[in-house]
Amino acid sequence: MRFLLVEDNDALAQSVAERLMLDGHAVDRAATLGEAHDCLSAAPYDLILLDISLPDGDGRDFLAHQRRARCDTPIIVMTARADVADRVDVLDLGADDYVTKPFDFAELEARCRAVLRRRGGASETVRRFAGFTFNPLTAELAVGDERRDLRNRELRLLEILLGAPNRIFSKAQLCDRLFSYAESVTDNAIEVYVARLRKKLDGSGARIETVRGMGYRLTEE
């Protein structure tokens, strides 16, 4: 998944980004609201992590603007304000969730997963499709009784494809979802991860189909 982290505290932003990248997510960081708007105009994001107090404005104004513009990207607000009224305020403005600083990274990760599950229409963590079972929390793929571990990029690629079976994803779309601006990648990288994931799915009723000139889609045989 590709996340946008809007946070001006360098130490916190680096720590959060590194933790999320260890889970295989791509993370772009914006230190100001202006940078955040630039990022959103240039790439799609699966989730936005938004600080409230930023050098060039209030994150709540940014949140309200995104919802008025009918941007439905999930937004989790990171705030040092612990008052109930402040938390209710950001939820009413359209935030999907919030975490109060200082927060535990495990809690932040759990809230990210929960928000993404809700937006994807899945109430359960474990997903089942065409003869395989997939648990993103443990990075495990089970085909029948055989468990197969997934590496980070394989895990995120499967999440993307499984989130919309039969939908065609171009290489550019997959690159946008899997890699951040700071990473230099080519279309060949997508081919490598698709090939690896195909091997992991071998023996199930699922296959990653190449649609010539368009991209890839997850289908059921």
PDB file of C-alpha atoms in Angstrom:
ATOM      1  CA  MET A   1       0.000   0.000   0.000  1.00  0.00           C
ATOM      2  CA  ARG A   2       1.098   3.589  -0.565  1.00  0.00           C
ATOM      3  CA  PHE A   3       0.758   5.983   2.368  1.00  0.00           C
ATOM      4  CA  LEU A   4       1.073   9.757   2.596  1.00  0.00           C
ATOM      5  CA  LEU A   5       2.519  10.878   5.930  1.00  0.00           C
ATOM      6  CA  VAL A   6       1.866  14.551   6.709  1.00  0.00           C
ATOM      7  CA  GLU A   7       4.100  15.336   9.689  1.00  0.00           C
ATOM      8  CA  ASP A   8       6.624  18.141  10.275  1.00  0.00           C
ATOM      9  CA  ASN A   9       8.489  16.503  13.168  1.00  0.00           C
ATOM     10  CA  ASP A  10      11.505  14.951  11.443  1.00  0.00           C
ATOM     11  CA  ALA A  11      12.271  12.354  14.111  1.00  0.00           C
ATOM     12  CA  LEU A  12       8.679  11.155  14.414  1.00  0.00           C
ATOM     13  CA  ALA A  13       8.117  11.149  10.656  1.00  0.00           C
ATOM     14  CA  GLN A  14      11.256   9.101  10.060  1.00  0.00           C
ATOM     15  CA  SER A  15      10.334   6.600  12.769  1.00  0.00           C
ATOM     16  CA  VAL A  16       6.785   6.156  11.466  1.00  0.00           C
ATOM     17  CA  ALA A  17       7.939   5.868   7.849  1.00  0.00           C
ATOM     18  CA  GLU A  18      10.608   3.301   8.695  1.00  0.00           C
ATOM     19  CA  ARG A  19       8.144   1.196  10.680  1.00  0.00           C
ATOM     20  CA  LEU A  20       5.565   1.213   7.890  1.00  0.00           C
ATOM     21  CA  MET A  21       8.195   0.465   5.245  1.00  0.00           C
ATOM     22  CA  LEU A  22       9.299  -2.584   7.237  1.00  0.00           C
ATOM     23  CA  ASP A  23       5.745  -3.846   6.692  1.00  0.00           C
ATOM     24  CA  GLY A  24       6.204  -3.407   2.946  1.00  0.00           C
ATOM     25  CA  HIS A  25       4.303  -0.146   2.537  1.00  0.00           C
ATOM     26  CA  ALA A  26       5.531   2.705   0.377  1.00  0.00           C
ATOM     27  CA  VAL A  27       5.563   5.988   2.309  1.00  0.00           C
ATOM     28  CA  ASP A  28       5.803   9.539   0.962  1.00  0.00           C
ATOM     29  CA  ARG A  29       6.340  12.272   3.519  1.00  0.00           C
ATOM     30  CA  ALA A  30       5.033  15.836   3.431  1.00  0.00           C
ATOM     31  CA  ALA A  31       6.227  18.291   6.075  1.00  0.00           C
ATOM     32  CA  THR A  32       3.641  20.956   5.181  1.00  0.00           C
ATOM     33  CA  LEU A  33       0.081  21.136   3.911  1.00  0.00           C
ATOM     34  CA  GLY A  34       1.383  22.585   0.651  1.00  0.00           C
ATOM     35  CA  GLU A  35       3.589  19.555   0.099  1.00  0.00           C
ATOM     36  CA  ALA A  36       0.678  17.285   0.966  1.00  0.00           C
ATOM     37  CA  HIS A  37      -1.501  18.896  -1.702  1.00  0.00           C
ATOM     38  CA  ASP A  38       1.335  18.513  -4.231  1.00  0.00           C
ATOM     39  CA  CYS A  39       1.679  14.812  -3.415  1.00  0.00           C
ATOM     40  CA  LEU A  40      -2.050  14.205  -3.750  1.00  0.00           C
ATOM     41  CA  SER A  41      -2.136  15.919  -7.116  1.00  0.00           C
ATOM     42  CA  ALA A  42       0.646  13.686  -8.386  1.00  0.00           C
ATOM     43  CA  ALA A  43      -0.207  10.197  -7.083  1.00  0.00           C
ATOM     44  CA  PRO A  44      -3.028   8.100  -5.581  1.00  0.00           C
ATOM     45  CA  TYR A  45      -2.749   6.982  -1.953  1.00  0.00           C
ATOM     46  CA  ASP A  46      -4.333   4.175   0.004  1.00  0.00           C
ATOM     47  CA  LEU A  47      -4.121   6.003   3.333  1.00  0.00           C
ATOM     48  CA  ILE A  48      -3.191   9.435   4.697  1.00  0.00           C
ATOM     49  CA  LEU A  49      -1.656   9.912   8.149  1.00  0.00           C
ATOM     50  CA  LEU A  50      -2.287  13.540   9.084  1.00  0.00           C
ATOM     51  CA  ASP A  51      -0.807  15.693  11.832  1.00  0.00           C
ATOM     52  CA  ILE A  52      -2.916  18.607  13.066  1.00  0.00           C
ATOM     53  CA  SER A  53      -0.342  21.307  13.844  1.00  0.00           C
ATOM     54  CA  LEU A  54       1.698  22.052  10.728  1.00  0.00           C
ATOM     55  CA  PRO A  55       3.924  25.018   9.791  1.00  0.00           C
ATOM     56  CA  ASP A  56       1.573  26.376   7.132  1.00  0.00           C
ATOM     57  CA  GLY A  57      -1.810  25.643   8.646  1.00  0.00           C
ATOM     58  CA  ASP A  58      -4.189  23.415  10.562  1.00  0.00           C
ATOM     59  CA  GLY A  59      -4.536  19.799   9.495  1.00  0.00           C
ATOM     60  CA  ARG A  60      -8.265  20.000  10.237  1.00  0.00           C
ATOM     61  CA  ASP A  61      -8.661  22.509   7.403  1.00  0.00           C
ATOM     62  CA  PHE A  62      -6.835  20.098   5.096  1.00  0.00           C
ATOM     63  CA  LEU A  63      -9.111  17.264   6.235  1.00  0.00           C
ATOM     64  CA  ALA A  64     -12.243  19.305   5.645  1.00  0.00           C
ATOM     65  CA  HIS A  65     -10.998  20.382   2.214  1.00  0.00           C
ATOM     66  CA  GLN A  66     -10.364  16.779   1.149  1.00  0.00           C
ATOM     67  CA  ARG A  67     -13.849  15.711   2.169  1.00  0.00           C
ATOM     68  CA  ARG A  68     -15.472  18.686   0.450  1.00  0.00           C
ATOM     69  CA  ALA A  69     -13.552  17.736  -2.684  1.00  0.00           C
ATOM     70  CA  ARG A  70     -15.046  14.220  -2.320  1.00  0.00           C
ATOM     71  CA  CYS A  71     -11.657  12.639  -1.711  1.00  0.00           C
ATOM     72  CA  ASP A  72     -12.515   9.309  -0.070  1.00  0.00           C
ATOM     73  CA  THR A  73      -8.947   8.281   0.768  1.00  0.00           C
ATOM     74  CA  PRO A  74      -8.920   7.056   4.382  1.00  0.00           C
ATOM     75  CA  ILE A  75      -7.403   9.611   6.766  1.00  0.00           C
ATOM     76  CA  ILE A  76      -6.072   8.868  10.244  1.00  0.00           C
ATOM     77  CA  VAL A  77      -5.382  11.979  12.304  1.00  0.00           C
ATOM     78  CA  MET A  78      -2.350  12.042  14.601  1.00  0.00           C
ATOM     79  CA  THR A  79      -2.950  14.531  17.388  1.00  0.00           C
ATOM     80  CA  ALA A  80      -1.470  15.540  20.735  1.00  0.00           C
ATOM     81  CA  ARG A  81      -4.886  16.819  21.814  1.00  0.00           C
ATOM     82  CA  ALA A  82      -6.451  14.313  24.164  1.00  0.00           C
ATOM     83  CA  ASP A  83      -9.739  16.104  24.892  1.00  0.00           C
ATOM     84  CA  VAL A  84     -12.847  14.231  23.818  1.00  0.00           C
ATOM     85  CA  ALA A  85     -14.161  17.350  22.055  1.00  0.00           C
ATOM     86  CA  ASP A  86     -11.039  17.561  19.886  1.00  0.00           C
ATOM     87  CA  ARG A  87     -11.314  13.918  18.878  1.00  0.00           C
ATOM     88  CA  VAL A  88     -15.013  14.227  18.118  1.00  0.00           C
ATOM     89  CA  ASP A  89     -14.218  17.296  16.021  1.00  0.00           C
ATOM     90  CA  VAL A  90     -11.831  15.490  13.672  1.00  0.00           C
ATOM     91  CA  LEU A  91     -14.197  12.535  13.305  1.00  0.00           C
ATOM     92  CA  ASP A  92     -17.045  14.868  12.431  1.00  0.00           C
ATOM     93  CA  LEU A  93     -14.842  16.548   9.830  1.00  0.00           C
ATOM     94  CA  GLY A  94     -14.419  13.191   8.081  1.00  0.00           C
ATOM     95  CA  ALA A  95     -11.444  11.455   9.671  1.00  0.00           C
ATOM     96  CA  ASP A  96     -11.664   7.674   9.620  1.00  0.00           C
ATOM     97  CA  ASP A  97      -9.778   7.337  12.904  1.00  0.00           C
ATOM     98  CA  TYR A  98      -7.249   9.079  15.129  1.00  0.00           C
ATOM     99  CA  VAL A  99      -4.302   8.267  17.376  1.00  0.00           C
ATOM    100  CA  THR A 100      -3.190  10.415  20.293  1.00  0.00           C
ATOM    101  CA  LYS A 101       0.483  11.342  20.579  1.00  0.00           C
ATOM    102  CA  PRO A 102       2.602   9.825  21.935  1.00  0.00           C
ATOM    103  CA  PHE A 103       1.375   6.561  20.461  1.00  0.00           C
ATOM    104  CA  ASP A 104       2.686   3.038  20.247  1.00  0.00           C
ATOM    105  CA  PHE A 105       3.702   2.014  16.721  1.00  0.00           C
ATOM    106  CA  ALA A 106       1.848  -1.280  17.094  1.00  0.00           C
ATOM    107  CA  GLU A 107      -1.363   0.660  17.796  1.00  0.00           C
ATOM    108  CA  LEU A 108      -0.828   2.869  14.749  1.00  0.00           C
ATOM    109  CA  GLU A 109      -0.273  -0.179  12.544  1.00  0.00           C
ATOM    110  CA  ALA A 110      -3.392  -1.848  13.917  1.00  0.00           C
ATOM    111  CA  ARG A 111      -5.498   1.249  13.246  1.00  0.00           C
ATOM    112  CA  CYS A 112      -4.140   1.453   9.702  1.00  0.00           C
ATOM    113  CA  ARG A 113      -5.089  -2.163   9.082  1.00  0.00           C
ATOM    114  CA  ALA A 114      -8.559  -1.681  10.562  1.00  0.00           C
ATOM    115  CA  VAL A 115      -9.287   1.415   8.474  1.00  0.00           C
ATOM    116  CA  LEU A 116      -8.088  -0.264   5.282  1.00  0.00           C
ATOM    117  CA  ARG A 117     -10.211  -3.336   6.021  1.00  0.00           C
ATOM    118  CA  ARG A 118     -13.305  -1.213   6.550  1.00  0.00           C
ATOM    119  CA  ARG A 119     -12.734   0.729   3.346  1.00  0.00           C
ATOM    120  CA  GLY A 120     -12.195  -2.535   1.496  1.00  0.00           C
ATOM    121  CA  GLY A 121     -15.474  -3.928   2.801  1.00  0.00           C
ATOM    122  CA  ALA A 122     -13.781  -6.680   4.781  1.00  0.00           C
ATOM    123  CA  SER A 123     -14.612  -7.132   8.451  1.00  0.00           C
ATOM    124  CA  GLU A 124     -12.185  -9.993   8.964  1.00  0.00           C
ATOM    125  CA  THR A 125      -8.412  -9.931   8.665  1.00  0.00           C
ATOM    126  CA  VAL A 126      -8.108 -13.378   7.056  1.00  0.00           C
ATOM    127  CA  ARG A 127      -9.182 -13.431   3.414  1.00  0.00           C
ATOM    128  CA  ARG A 128     -10.176 -16.488   1.379  1.00  0.00           C
ATOM    129  CA  PHE A 129     -10.236 -16.710  -2.397  1.00  0.00           C
ATOM    130  CA  ALA A 130     -10.129 -19.507  -4.968  1.00  0.00           C
ATOM    131  CA  GLY A 131      -8.652 -22.162  -2.721  1.00  0.00           C
ATOM    132  CA  PHE A 132      -6.174 -20.097  -0.748  1.00  0.00           C
ATOM    133  CA  THR A 133      -6.264 -18.331   2.606  1.00  0.00           C
ATOM    134  CA  PHE A 134      -4.365 -15.120   3.179  1.00  0.00           C
ATOM    135  CA  ASN A 135      -3.482 -13.491   6.517  1.00  0.00           C
ATOM    136  CA  PRO A 136      -1.753 -10.106   6.042  1.00  0.00           C
ATOM    137  CA  LEU A 137      -0.954  -9.836   9.762  1.00  0.00           C
ATOM    138  CA  THR A 138       1.263 -12.913   9.735  1.00  0.00           C
ATOM    139  CA  ALA A 139       2.309 -12.610   6.068  1.00  0.00           C
ATOM    140  CA  GLU A 140       1.076 -16.164   5.531  1.00  0.00           C
ATOM    141  CA  LEU A 141      -0.529 -17.658   2.482  1.00  0.00           C
ATOM    142  CA  ALA A 142      -2.071 -21.117   2.855  1.00  0.00           C
ATOM    143  CA  VAL A 143      -2.845 -23.283  -0.162  1.00  0.00           C
ATOM    144  CA  GLY A 144      -4.666 -26.301   1.185  1.00  0.00           C
ATOM    145  CA  ASP A 145      -2.694 -27.418   4.241  1.00  0.00           C
ATOM    146  CA  GLU A 146       0.551 -25.904   2.998  1.00  0.00           C
ATOM    147  CA  ARG A 147       1.669 -22.582   4.447  1.00  0.00           C
ATOM    148  CA  ARG A 148       3.788 -20.285   2.331  1.00  0.00           C
ATOM    149  CA  ASP A 149       5.472 -17.187   3.701  1.00  0.00           C
ATOM    150  CA  LEU A 150       5.256 -13.952   1.729  1.00  0.00           C
ATOM    151  CA  ARG A 151       7.910 -11.281   1.507  1.00  0.00           C
ATOM    152  CA  ASN A 152       6.822  -7.698   2.064  1.00  0.00           C
ATOM    153  CA  ARG A 153       6.301  -6.640  -1.563  1.00  0.00           C
ATOM    154  CA  GLU A 154       4.620  -9.953  -2.406  1.00  0.00           C
ATOM    155  CA  LEU A 155       2.303  -9.397   0.553  1.00  0.00           C
ATOM    156  CA  ARG A 156       1.328  -5.889  -0.542  1.00  0.00           C
ATOM    157  CA  LEU A 157       0.909  -6.936  -4.169  1.00  0.00           C
ATOM    158  CA  LEU A 158      -1.488  -9.693  -3.136  1.00  0.00           C
ATOM    159  CA  GLU A 159      -3.424  -7.232  -0.956  1.00  0.00           C
ATOM    160  CA  ILE A 160      -3.870  -4.923  -3.942  1.00  0.00           C
ATOM    161  CA  LEU A 161      -4.981  -7.645  -6.354  1.00  0.00           C
ATOM    162  CA  LEU A 162      -7.187  -9.364  -3.799  1.00  0.00           C
ATOM    163  CA  GLY A 163      -8.846  -6.065  -2.947  1.00  0.00           C
ATOM    164  CA  ALA A 164     -10.396  -5.998  -6.431  1.00  0.00           C
ATOM    165  CA  PRO A 165     -10.498  -9.448  -8.075  1.00  0.00           C
ATOM    166  CA  ASN A 166     -10.871  -9.368 -11.884  1.00  0.00           C
ATOM    167  CA  ARG A 167      -9.895  -5.704 -12.016  1.00  0.00           C
ATOM    168  CA  ILE A 168      -6.973  -4.942 -14.326  1.00  0.00           C
ATOM    169  CA  PHE A 169      -4.079  -3.053 -12.734  1.00  0.00           C
ATOM    170  CA  SER A 170      -1.517  -1.513 -15.059  1.00  0.00           C
ATOM    171  CA  LYS A 171       2.185  -1.683 -14.208  1.00  0.00           C
ATOM    172  CA  ALA A 172       2.131   2.052 -13.549  1.00  0.00           C
ATOM    173  CA  GLN A 173      -0.753   1.697 -11.088  1.00  0.00           C
ATOM    174  CA  LEU A 174       1.019  -1.107  -9.249  1.00  0.00           C
ATOM    175  CA  CYS A 175       4.239   0.913  -9.117  1.00  0.00           C
ATOM    176  CA  ASP A 176       2.306   3.836  -7.650  1.00  0.00           C
ATOM    177  CA  ARG A 177       0.810   1.605  -4.967  1.00  0.00           C
ATOM    178  CA  LEU A 178       3.972  -0.334  -4.089  1.00  0.00           C
ATOM    179  CA  PHE A 179       6.762   2.231  -4.244  1.00  0.00           C
ATOM    180  CA  SER A 180       7.351   5.746  -2.927  1.00  0.00           C
ATOM    181  CA  TYR A 181       8.887   8.722  -4.744  1.00  0.00           C
ATOM    182  CA  ALA A 182      12.218   8.031  -3.043  1.00  0.00           C
ATOM    183  CA  GLU A 183      12.504   4.591  -4.631  1.00  0.00           C
ATOM    184  CA  SER A 184      13.829   4.211  -8.165  1.00  0.00           C
ATOM    185  CA  VAL A 185      11.968   1.377  -9.894  1.00  0.00           C
ATOM    186  CA  THR A 186      11.197   0.117 -13.396  1.00  0.00           C
ATOM    187  CA  ASP A 187       8.367  -1.913 -14.894  1.00  0.00           C
ATOM    188  CA  ASN A 188      10.636  -4.949 -14.628  1.00  0.00           C
ATOM    189  CA  ALA A 189      10.341  -4.796 -10.844  1.00  0.00           C
ATOM    190  CA  ILE A 190       6.601  -5.391 -11.112  1.00  0.00           C
ATOM    191  CA  GLU A 191       7.215  -8.366 -13.409  1.00  0.00           C
ATOM    192  CA  VAL A 192       9.573  -9.860 -10.828  1.00  0.00           C
ATOM    193  CA  TYR A 193       7.073  -9.567  -7.970  1.00  0.00           C
ATOM    194  CA  VAL A 194       4.219 -10.893 -10.102  1.00  0.00           C
ATOM    195  CA  ALA A 195       6.329 -13.917 -11.044  1.00  0.00           C
ATOM    196  CA  ARG A 196       7.196 -14.587  -7.402  1.00  0.00           C
ATOM    197  CA  LEU A 197       3.580 -14.292  -6.304  1.00  0.00           C
ATOM    198  CA  ARG A 198       2.421 -16.613  -9.071  1.00  0.00           C
ATOM    199  CA  LYS A 199       4.719 -19.295  -7.686  1.00  0.00           C
ATOM    200  CA  LYS A 200       3.301 -18.793  -4.203  1.00  0.00           C
ATOM    201  CA  LEU A 201      -0.253 -19.213  -5.559  1.00  0.00           C
ATOM    202  CA  ASP A 202       0.617 -22.380  -7.473  1.00  0.00           C
ATOM    203  CA  GLY A 203      -1.772 -25.193  -6.594  1.00  0.00           C
ATOM    204  CA  SER A 204      -4.681 -22.924  -5.696  1.00  0.00           C
ATOM    205  CA  GLY A 205      -7.588 -22.041  -7.948  1.00  0.00           C
ATOM    206  CA  ALA A 206      -6.311 -18.502  -8.401  1.00  0.00           C
ATOM    207  CA  ARG A 207      -4.043 -17.097 -11.062  1.00  0.00           C
ATOM    208  CA  ILE A 208      -2.593 -13.743 -11.919  1.00  0.00           C
ATOM    209  CA  GLU A 209      -3.513 -13.183 -15.522  1.00  0.00           C
ATOM    210  CA  THR A 210      -1.472 -10.984 -17.845  1.00  0.00           C
ATOM    211  CA  VAL A 211      -3.756  -8.832 -19.981  1.00  0.00           C
ATOM    212  CA  ARG A 212      -1.626  -7.912 -22.966  1.00  0.00           C
ATOM    213  CA  GLY A 213      -0.962  -4.211 -23.211  1.00  0.00           C
ATOM    214  CA  MET A 214      -3.004  -3.444 -20.095  1.00  0.00           C
ATOM    215  CA  GLY A 215      -1.590  -5.103 -16.978  1.00  0.00           C
ATOM    216  CA  TYR A 216      -2.519  -7.836 -14.529  1.00  0.00           C
ATOM    217  CA  ARG A 217      -5.598  -9.121 -12.728  1.00  0.00           C
ATOM    218  CA  LEU A 218      -6.347 -11.785 -10.136  1.00  0.00           C
ATOM    219  CA  THR A 219      -8.861 -14.323 -11.422  1.00  0.00           C
ATOM    220  CA  GLU A 220     -10.339 -17.642 -10.369  1.00  0.00           C
ATOM    221  CA  GLU A 221      -9.803 -20.645 -12.627  1.00  0.00           C
TER     222      GLU A 221
END
